[in-house]
mmCIF file of C-alpha atoms and ligand atoms in Angstrom:
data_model
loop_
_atom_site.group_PDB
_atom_site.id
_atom_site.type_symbol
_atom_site.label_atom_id
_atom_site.label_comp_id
_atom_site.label_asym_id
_atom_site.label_seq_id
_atom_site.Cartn_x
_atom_site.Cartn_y
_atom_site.Cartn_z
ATOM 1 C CA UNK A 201 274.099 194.752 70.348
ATOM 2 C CA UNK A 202 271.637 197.242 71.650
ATOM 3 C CA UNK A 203 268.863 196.906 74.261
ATOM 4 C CA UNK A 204 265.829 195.498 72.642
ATOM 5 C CA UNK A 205 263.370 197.924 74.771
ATOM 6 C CA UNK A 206 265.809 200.906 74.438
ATOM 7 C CA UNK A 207 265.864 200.093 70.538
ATOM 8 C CA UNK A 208 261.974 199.991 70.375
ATOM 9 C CA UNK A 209 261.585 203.195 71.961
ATOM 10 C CA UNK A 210 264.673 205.063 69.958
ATOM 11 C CA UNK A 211 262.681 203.925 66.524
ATOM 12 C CA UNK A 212 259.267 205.088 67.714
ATOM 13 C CA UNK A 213 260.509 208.237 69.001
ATOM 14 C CA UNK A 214 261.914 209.156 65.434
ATOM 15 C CA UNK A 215 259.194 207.750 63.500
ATOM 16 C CA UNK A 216 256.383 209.920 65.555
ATOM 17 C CA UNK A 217 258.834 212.900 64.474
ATOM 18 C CA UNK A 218 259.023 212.143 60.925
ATOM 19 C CA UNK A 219 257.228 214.419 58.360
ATOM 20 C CA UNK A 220 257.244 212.310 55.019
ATOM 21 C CA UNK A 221 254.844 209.459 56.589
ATOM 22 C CA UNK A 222 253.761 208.294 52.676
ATOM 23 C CA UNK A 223 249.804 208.023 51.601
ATOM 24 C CA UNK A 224 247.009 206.200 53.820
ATOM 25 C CA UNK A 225 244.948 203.496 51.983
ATOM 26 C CA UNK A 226 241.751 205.014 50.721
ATOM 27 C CA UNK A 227 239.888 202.150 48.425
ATOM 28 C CA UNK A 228 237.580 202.243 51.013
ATOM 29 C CA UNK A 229 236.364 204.939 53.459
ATOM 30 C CA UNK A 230 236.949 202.836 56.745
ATOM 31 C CA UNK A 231 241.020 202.429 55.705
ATOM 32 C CA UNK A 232 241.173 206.080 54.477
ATOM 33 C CA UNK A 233 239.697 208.074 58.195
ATOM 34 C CA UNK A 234 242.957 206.353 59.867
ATOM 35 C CA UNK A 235 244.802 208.767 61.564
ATOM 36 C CA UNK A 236 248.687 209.038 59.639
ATOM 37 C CA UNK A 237 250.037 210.130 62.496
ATOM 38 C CA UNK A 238 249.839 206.818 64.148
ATOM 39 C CA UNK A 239 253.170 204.691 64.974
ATOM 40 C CA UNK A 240 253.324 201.614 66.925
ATOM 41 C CA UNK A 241 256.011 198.758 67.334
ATOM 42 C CA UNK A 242 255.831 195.575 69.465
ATOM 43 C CA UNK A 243 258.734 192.360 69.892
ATOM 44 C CA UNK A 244 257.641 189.104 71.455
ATOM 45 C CA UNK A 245 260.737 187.275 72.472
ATOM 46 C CA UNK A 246 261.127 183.603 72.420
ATOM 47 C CA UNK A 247 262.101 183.860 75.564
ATOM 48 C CA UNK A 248 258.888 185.237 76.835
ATOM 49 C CA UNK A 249 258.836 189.470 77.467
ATOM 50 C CA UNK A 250 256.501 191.188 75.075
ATOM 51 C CA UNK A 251 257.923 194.785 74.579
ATOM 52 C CA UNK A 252 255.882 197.718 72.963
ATOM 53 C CA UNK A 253 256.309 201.368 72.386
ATOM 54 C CA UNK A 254 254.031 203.940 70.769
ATOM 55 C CA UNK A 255 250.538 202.888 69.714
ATOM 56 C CA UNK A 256 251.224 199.696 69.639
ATOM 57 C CA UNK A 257 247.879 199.199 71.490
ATOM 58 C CA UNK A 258 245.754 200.700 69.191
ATOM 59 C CA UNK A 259 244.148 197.598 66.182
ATOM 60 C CA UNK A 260 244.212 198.173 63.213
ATOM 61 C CA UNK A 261 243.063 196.368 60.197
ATOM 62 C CA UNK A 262 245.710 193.561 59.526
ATOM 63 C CA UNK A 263 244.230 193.027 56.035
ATOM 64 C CA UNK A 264 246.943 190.961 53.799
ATOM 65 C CA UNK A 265 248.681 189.959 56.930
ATOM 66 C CA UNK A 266 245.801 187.740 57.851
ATOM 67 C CA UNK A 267 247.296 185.551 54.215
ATOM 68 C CA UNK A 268 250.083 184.116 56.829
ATOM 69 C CA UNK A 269 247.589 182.877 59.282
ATOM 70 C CA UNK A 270 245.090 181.198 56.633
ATOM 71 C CA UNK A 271 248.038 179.558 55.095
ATOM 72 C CA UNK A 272 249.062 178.274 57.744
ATOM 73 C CA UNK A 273 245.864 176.726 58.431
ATOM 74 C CA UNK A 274 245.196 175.863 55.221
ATOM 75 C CA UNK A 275 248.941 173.987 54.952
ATOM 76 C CA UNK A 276 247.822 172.237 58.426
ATOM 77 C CA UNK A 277 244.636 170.403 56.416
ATOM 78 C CA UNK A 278 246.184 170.116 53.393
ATOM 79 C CA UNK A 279 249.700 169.830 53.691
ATOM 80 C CA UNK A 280 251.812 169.695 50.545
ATOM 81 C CA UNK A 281 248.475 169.031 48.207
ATOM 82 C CA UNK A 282 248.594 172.868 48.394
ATOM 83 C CA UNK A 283 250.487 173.138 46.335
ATOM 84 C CA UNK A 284 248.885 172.124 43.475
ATOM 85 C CA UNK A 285 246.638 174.851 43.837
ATOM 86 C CA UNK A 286 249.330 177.861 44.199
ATOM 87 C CA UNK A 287 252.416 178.476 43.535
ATOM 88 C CA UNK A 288 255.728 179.434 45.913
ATOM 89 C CA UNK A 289 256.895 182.029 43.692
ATOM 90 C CA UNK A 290 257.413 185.760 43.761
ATOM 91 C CA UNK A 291 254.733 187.634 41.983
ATOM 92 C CA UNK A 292 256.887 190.694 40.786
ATOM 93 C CA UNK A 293 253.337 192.352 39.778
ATOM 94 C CA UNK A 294 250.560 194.317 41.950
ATOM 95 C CA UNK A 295 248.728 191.904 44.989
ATOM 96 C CA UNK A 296 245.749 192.697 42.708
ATOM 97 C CA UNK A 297 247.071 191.570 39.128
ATOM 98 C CA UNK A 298 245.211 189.121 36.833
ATOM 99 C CA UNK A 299 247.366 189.037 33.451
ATOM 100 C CA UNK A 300 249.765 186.096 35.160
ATOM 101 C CA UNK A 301 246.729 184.342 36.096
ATOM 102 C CA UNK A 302 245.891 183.823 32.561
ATOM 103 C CA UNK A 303 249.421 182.880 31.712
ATOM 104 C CA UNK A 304 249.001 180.174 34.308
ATOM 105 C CA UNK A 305 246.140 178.650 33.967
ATOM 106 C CA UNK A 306 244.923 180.129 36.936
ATOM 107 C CA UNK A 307 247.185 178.784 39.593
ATOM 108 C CA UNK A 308 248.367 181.768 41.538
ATOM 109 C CA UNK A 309 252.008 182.352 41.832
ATOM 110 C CA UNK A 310 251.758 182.466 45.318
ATOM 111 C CA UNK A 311 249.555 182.587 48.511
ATOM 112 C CA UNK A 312 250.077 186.289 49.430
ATOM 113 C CA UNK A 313 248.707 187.744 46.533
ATOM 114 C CA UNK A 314 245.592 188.268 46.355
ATOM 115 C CA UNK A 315 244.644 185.312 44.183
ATOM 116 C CA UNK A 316 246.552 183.594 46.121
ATOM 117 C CA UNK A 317 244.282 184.227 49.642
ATOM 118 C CA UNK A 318 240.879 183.331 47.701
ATOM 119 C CA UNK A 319 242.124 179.948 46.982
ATOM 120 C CA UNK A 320 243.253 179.738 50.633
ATOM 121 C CA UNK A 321 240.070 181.017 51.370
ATOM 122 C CA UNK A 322 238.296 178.004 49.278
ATOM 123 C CA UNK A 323 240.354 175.272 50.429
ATOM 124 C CA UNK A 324 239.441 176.489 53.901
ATOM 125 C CA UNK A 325 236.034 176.217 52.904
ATOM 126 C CA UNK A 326 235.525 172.605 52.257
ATOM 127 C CA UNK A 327 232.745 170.868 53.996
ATOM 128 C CA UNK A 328 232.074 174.285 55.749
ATOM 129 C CA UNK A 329 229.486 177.083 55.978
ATOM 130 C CA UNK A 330 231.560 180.861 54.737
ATOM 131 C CA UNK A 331 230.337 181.807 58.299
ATOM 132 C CA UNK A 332 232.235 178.724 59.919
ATOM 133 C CA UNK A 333 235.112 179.313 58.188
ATOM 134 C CA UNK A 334 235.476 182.494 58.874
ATOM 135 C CA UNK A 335 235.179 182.037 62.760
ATOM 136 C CA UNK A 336 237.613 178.777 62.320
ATOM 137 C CA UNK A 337 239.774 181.557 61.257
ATOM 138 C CA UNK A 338 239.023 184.106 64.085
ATOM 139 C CA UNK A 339 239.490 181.514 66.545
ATOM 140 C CA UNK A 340 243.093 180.473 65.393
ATOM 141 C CA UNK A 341 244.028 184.238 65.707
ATOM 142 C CA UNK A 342 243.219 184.457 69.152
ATOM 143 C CA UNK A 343 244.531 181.325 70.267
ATOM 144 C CA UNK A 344 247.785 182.318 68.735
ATOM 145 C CA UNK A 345 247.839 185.715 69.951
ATOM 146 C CA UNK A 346 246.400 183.645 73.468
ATOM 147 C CA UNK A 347 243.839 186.801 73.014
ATOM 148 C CA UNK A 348 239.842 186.269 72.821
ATOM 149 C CA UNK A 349 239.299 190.041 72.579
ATOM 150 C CA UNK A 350 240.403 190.161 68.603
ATOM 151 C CA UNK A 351 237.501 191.113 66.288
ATOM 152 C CA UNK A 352 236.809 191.411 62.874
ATOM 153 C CA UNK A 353 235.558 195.132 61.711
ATOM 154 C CA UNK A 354 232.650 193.940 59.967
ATOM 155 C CA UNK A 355 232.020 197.212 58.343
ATOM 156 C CA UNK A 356 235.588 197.092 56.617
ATOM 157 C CA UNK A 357 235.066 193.768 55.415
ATOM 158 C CA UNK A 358 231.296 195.035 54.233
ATOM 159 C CA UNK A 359 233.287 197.856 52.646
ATOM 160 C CA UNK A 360 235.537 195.326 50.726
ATOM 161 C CA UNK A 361 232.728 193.269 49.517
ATOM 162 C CA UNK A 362 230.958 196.472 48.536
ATOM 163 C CA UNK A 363 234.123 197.895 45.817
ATOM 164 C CA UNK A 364 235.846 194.259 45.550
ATOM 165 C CA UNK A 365 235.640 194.296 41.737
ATOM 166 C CA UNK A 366 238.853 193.206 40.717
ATOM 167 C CA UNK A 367 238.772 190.300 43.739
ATOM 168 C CA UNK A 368 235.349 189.290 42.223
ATOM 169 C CA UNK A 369 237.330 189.240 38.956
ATOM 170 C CA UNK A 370 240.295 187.476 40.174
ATOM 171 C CA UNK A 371 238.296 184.907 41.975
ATOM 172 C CA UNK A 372 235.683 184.800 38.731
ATOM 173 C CA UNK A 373 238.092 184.027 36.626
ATOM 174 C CA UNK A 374 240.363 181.063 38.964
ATOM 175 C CA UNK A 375 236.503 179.386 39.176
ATOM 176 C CA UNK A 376 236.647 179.369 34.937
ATOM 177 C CA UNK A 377 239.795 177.486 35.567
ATOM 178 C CA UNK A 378 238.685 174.672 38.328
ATOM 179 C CA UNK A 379 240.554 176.162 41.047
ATOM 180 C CA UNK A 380 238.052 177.085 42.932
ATOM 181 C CA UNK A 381 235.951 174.603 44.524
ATOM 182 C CA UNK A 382 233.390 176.991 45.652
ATOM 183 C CA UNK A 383 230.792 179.745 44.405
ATOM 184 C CA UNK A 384 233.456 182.901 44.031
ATOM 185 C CA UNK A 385 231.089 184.885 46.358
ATOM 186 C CA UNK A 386 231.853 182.276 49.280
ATOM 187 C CA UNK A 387 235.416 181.966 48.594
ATOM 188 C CA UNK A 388 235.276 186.400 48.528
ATOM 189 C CA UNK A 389 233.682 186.086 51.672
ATOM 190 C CA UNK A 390 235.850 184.555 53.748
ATOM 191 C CA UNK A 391 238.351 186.345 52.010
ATOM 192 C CA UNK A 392 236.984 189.449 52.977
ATOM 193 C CA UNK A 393 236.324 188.906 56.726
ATOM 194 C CA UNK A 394 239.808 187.686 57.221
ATOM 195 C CA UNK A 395 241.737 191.042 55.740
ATOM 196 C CA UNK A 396 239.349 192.878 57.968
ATOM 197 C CA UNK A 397 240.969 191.041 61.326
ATOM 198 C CA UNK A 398 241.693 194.163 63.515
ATOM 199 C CA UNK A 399 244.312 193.661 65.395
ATOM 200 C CA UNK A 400 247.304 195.826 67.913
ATOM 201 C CA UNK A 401 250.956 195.776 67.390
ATOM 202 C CA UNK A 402 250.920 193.763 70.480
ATOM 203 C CA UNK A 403 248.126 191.140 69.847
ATOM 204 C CA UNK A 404 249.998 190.312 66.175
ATOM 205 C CA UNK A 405 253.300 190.324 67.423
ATOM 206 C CA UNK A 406 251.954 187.337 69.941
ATOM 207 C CA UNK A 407 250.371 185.605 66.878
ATOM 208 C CA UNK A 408 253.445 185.358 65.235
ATOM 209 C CA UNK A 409 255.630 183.607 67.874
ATOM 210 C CA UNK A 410 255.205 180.187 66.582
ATOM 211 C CA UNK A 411 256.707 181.296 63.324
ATOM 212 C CA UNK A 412 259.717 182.831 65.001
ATOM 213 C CA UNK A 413 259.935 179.429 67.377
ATOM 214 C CA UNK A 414 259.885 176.485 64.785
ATOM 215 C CA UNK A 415 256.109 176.251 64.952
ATOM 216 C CA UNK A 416 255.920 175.834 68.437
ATOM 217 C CA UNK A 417 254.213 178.636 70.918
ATOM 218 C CA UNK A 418 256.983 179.569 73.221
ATOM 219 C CA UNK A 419 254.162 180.710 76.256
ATOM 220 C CA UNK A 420 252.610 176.782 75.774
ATOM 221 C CA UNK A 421 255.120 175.062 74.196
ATOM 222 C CA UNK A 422 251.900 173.824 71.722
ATOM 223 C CA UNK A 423 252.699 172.680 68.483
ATOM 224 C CA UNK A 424 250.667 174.926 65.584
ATOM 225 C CA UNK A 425 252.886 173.831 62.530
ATOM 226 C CA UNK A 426 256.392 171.510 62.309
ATOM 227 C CA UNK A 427 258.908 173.256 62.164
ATOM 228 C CA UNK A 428 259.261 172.605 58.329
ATOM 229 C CA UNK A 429 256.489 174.142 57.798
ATOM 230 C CA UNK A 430 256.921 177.232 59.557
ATOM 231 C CA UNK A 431 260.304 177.851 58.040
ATOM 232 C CA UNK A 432 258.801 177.326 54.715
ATOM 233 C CA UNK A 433 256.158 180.279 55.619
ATOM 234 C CA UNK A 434 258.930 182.501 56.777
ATOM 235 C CA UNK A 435 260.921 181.662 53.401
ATOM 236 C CA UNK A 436 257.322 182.678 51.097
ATOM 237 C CA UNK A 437 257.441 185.805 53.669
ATOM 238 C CA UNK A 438 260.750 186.673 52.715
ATOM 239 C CA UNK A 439 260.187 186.301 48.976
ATOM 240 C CA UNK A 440 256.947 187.339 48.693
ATOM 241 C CA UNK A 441 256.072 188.703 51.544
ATOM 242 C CA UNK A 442 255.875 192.691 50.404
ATOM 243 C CA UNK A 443 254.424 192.843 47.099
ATOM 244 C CA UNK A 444 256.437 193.691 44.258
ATOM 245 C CA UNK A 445 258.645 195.243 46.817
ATOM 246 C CA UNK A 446 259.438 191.914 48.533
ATOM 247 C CA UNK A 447 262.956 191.967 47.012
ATOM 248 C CA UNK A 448 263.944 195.405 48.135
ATOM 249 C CA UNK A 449 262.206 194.644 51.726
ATOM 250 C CA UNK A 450 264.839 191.575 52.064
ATOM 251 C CA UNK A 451 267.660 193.577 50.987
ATOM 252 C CA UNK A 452 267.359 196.378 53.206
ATOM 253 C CA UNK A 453 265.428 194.645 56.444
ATOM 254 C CA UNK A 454 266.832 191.040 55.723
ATOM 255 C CA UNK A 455 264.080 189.240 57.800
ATOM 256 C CA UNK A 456 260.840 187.385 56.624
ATOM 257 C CA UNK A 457 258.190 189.791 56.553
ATOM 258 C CA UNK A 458 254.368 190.551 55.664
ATOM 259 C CA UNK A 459 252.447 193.431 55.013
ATOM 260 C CA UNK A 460 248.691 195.014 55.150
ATOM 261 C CA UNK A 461 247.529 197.632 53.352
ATOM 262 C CA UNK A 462 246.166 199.012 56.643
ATOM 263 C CA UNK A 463 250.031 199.988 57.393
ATOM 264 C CA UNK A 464 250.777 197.175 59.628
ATOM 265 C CA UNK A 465 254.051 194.299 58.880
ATOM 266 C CA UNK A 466 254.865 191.286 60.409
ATOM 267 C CA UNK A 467 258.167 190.471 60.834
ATOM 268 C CA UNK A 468 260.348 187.114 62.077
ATOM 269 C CA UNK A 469 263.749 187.121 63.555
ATOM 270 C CA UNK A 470 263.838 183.448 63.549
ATOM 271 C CA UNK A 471 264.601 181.819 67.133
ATOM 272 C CA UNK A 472 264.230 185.756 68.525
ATOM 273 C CA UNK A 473 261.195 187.062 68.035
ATOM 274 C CA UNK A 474 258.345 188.184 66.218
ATOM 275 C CA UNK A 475 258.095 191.440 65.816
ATOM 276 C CA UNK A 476 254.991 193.888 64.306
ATOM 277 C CA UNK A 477 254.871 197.763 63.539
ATOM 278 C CA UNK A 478 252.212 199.655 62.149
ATOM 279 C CA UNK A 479 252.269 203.246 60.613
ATOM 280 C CA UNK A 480 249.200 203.545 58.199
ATOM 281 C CA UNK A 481 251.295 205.763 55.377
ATOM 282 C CA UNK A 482 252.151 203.581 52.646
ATOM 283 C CA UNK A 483 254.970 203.967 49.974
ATOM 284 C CA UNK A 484 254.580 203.290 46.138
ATOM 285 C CA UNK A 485 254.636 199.670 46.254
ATOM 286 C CA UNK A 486 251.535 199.659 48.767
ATOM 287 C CA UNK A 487 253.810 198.690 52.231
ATOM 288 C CA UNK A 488 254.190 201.018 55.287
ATOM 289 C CA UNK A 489 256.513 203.425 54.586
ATOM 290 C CA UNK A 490 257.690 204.125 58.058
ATOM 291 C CA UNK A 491 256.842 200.520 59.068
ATOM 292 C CA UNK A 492 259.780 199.225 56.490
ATOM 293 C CA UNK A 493 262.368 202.216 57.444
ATOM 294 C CA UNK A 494 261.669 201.024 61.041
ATOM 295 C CA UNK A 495 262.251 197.543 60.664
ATOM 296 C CA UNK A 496 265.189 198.559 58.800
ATOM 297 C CA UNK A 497 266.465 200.377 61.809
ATOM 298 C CA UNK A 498 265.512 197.934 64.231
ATOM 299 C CA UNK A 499 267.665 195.278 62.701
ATOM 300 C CA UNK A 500 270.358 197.254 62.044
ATOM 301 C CA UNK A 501 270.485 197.910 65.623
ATOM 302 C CA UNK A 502 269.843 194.357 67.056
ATOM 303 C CA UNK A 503 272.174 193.320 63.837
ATOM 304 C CA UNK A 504 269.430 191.150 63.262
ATOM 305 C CA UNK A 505 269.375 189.176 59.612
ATOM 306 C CA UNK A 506 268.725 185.690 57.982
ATOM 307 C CA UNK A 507 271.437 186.122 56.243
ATOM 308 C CA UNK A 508 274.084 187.157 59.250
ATOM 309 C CA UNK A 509 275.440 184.605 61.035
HETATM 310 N N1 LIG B 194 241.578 193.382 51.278
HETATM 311 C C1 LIG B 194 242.572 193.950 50.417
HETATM 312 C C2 LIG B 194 242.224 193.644 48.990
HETATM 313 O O1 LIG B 194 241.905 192.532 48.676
HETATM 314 C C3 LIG B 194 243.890 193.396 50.811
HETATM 315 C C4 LIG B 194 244.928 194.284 50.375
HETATM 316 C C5 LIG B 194 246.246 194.026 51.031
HETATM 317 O O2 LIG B 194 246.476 194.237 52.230
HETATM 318 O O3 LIG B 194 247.111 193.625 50.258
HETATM 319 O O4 LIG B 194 242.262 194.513 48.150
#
């Protein structure tokens, strides 16, 4: 098995040489002025070294990888009465897509889509203020990532808001159904705040420890989920993780995994590490296009899999 550090450093120098870097997210202006150029890549180890290379300082705007941390808040109050609300299965449509909400009587088919989040976003809600929510949410970031500097780029989220039609749609037409408890504009806005986390390489791959360390932080050794339940969220990573290209993602990387439209995944070698890359380029099904071939790379190399034993 290679050198984890070594590794890291062999895939960023070949991605920051690569020429075919796929298409930067431009639904709004703030996603579109990233720089494509960009690569970073950071492992947190369950046994404690946090290794980077490239930009793996720089934030960037997690967006749809924030759906991993409000679930797992959301499955902390809630626990399995959850999942009543939305489902556990793969989408195989667009994050965006309402024609199987209507087929199913407007219970999402899972938390990572889109609809998915704003019911998240409304069961994290109850008895709270949008604004209270949405720092209850901020705050669970940075105590994961053990990181008080991590901000939310209130003009992106401003900028969602601002072009969210088909969100406002989505969440419209869940309310017709009685799945959403709240106004669609306060379920939206904590939606919105949450994809527009900004967040390093570095500061995610720290926020995702507990998922690669049955729910436990390995720094602490504080509990944030059982271990059930952060298996469970690896598993809907794995299946659902990447879109509609969640199956191919498992096939080729073979680790749980989530992904932004800003460019950035979040990966889980269970009992290893967590592991986050960003390169803003995306391929056609809307994931980081050098992000995924890097991943695939990296666990080739480490001969890292869920499916190896
Ligand atoms: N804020 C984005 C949206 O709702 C999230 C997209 C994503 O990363 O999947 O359109």
């Amino acid at each position: 098995m290679a050198d984890l550090e070594q590794a890291l450093a062999e895939v960023a120098a070949e991605m920051a040489a690569r020429g075919d870097r796929g298409e930067v997210a431009s639904y709004i202006p703030q996603l579109g002025r990233v720089d494509a150029g960009k690569f970073g890549i950071a492992a947190a180890t369950n046994d404690g070294r946090v290794l980077v290379a490239g930009d793996a300082g720089e934030a960037f705007s997690i967006q749809s990888i924030s759906k991993v941390f409000t679930l797992t808040l959301a499955l902390g109050e809630k626990g399995d009465a959850l999942w009543k609300r939305v489902g556990r299965e793969p989408s195989g449509n667009p994050f965006n897509s309402i024609v199987q909400l209507e087929h199913e009587n407007g219970i999402p088919r899972n938390p990572f889509i889109n609809a998915g989040a704003i019911v998240i976003s409304d069961v994290l809600l109850a008895g709270h203020q949008p604004r209270e929510t949405i720092g209850e949410i901020l705050r669970f970031v940075q105590f994961l990532a053990d990181d008080e500097t991590i901000t939310i780029d209130s003009a992106v989220a401003a900028s969602e808001r601002a072009t969210g039609y088909r969100n406002f749609a989505l969440a419209n037409y869940m309310k017709s159904f009685g799945n959403l408890h709240h106004a669609p504009e306060m379920a939206l806005g904590v939606y919105f705040h949450h994809c527009a986390i900004a967040m390093s390489c570095r500061q995610l791959a720290l926020a995702g420890r507990f998922l690669a360390n049955g729910g436990r932080q390995p720094s602490t050794g504080h509990s944030v989920i059982s271990a059930e339940r952060a298996r469970r969220i690896s598993a809907l990573m794995l299946t659902c993780g990447h879109y509609d290209g969640s199956g191919d993602f498992a096939f080729r990387v073979g680790i749980p995994g989530k992904s932004g439209v800003g460019g950035g995944i979040l990966a889980i070698v269970p009992g290893v590490a967590s592991l986050a890359v960003w390169s803003p380029g995306l391929n056609a099904n809307g994931n980081s296009k050098l992000g995924s071939i890097a991943l695939e790379k990296l666990a080739k190399m480490m001969n890292w899999s869920v499916f190896a034993p």
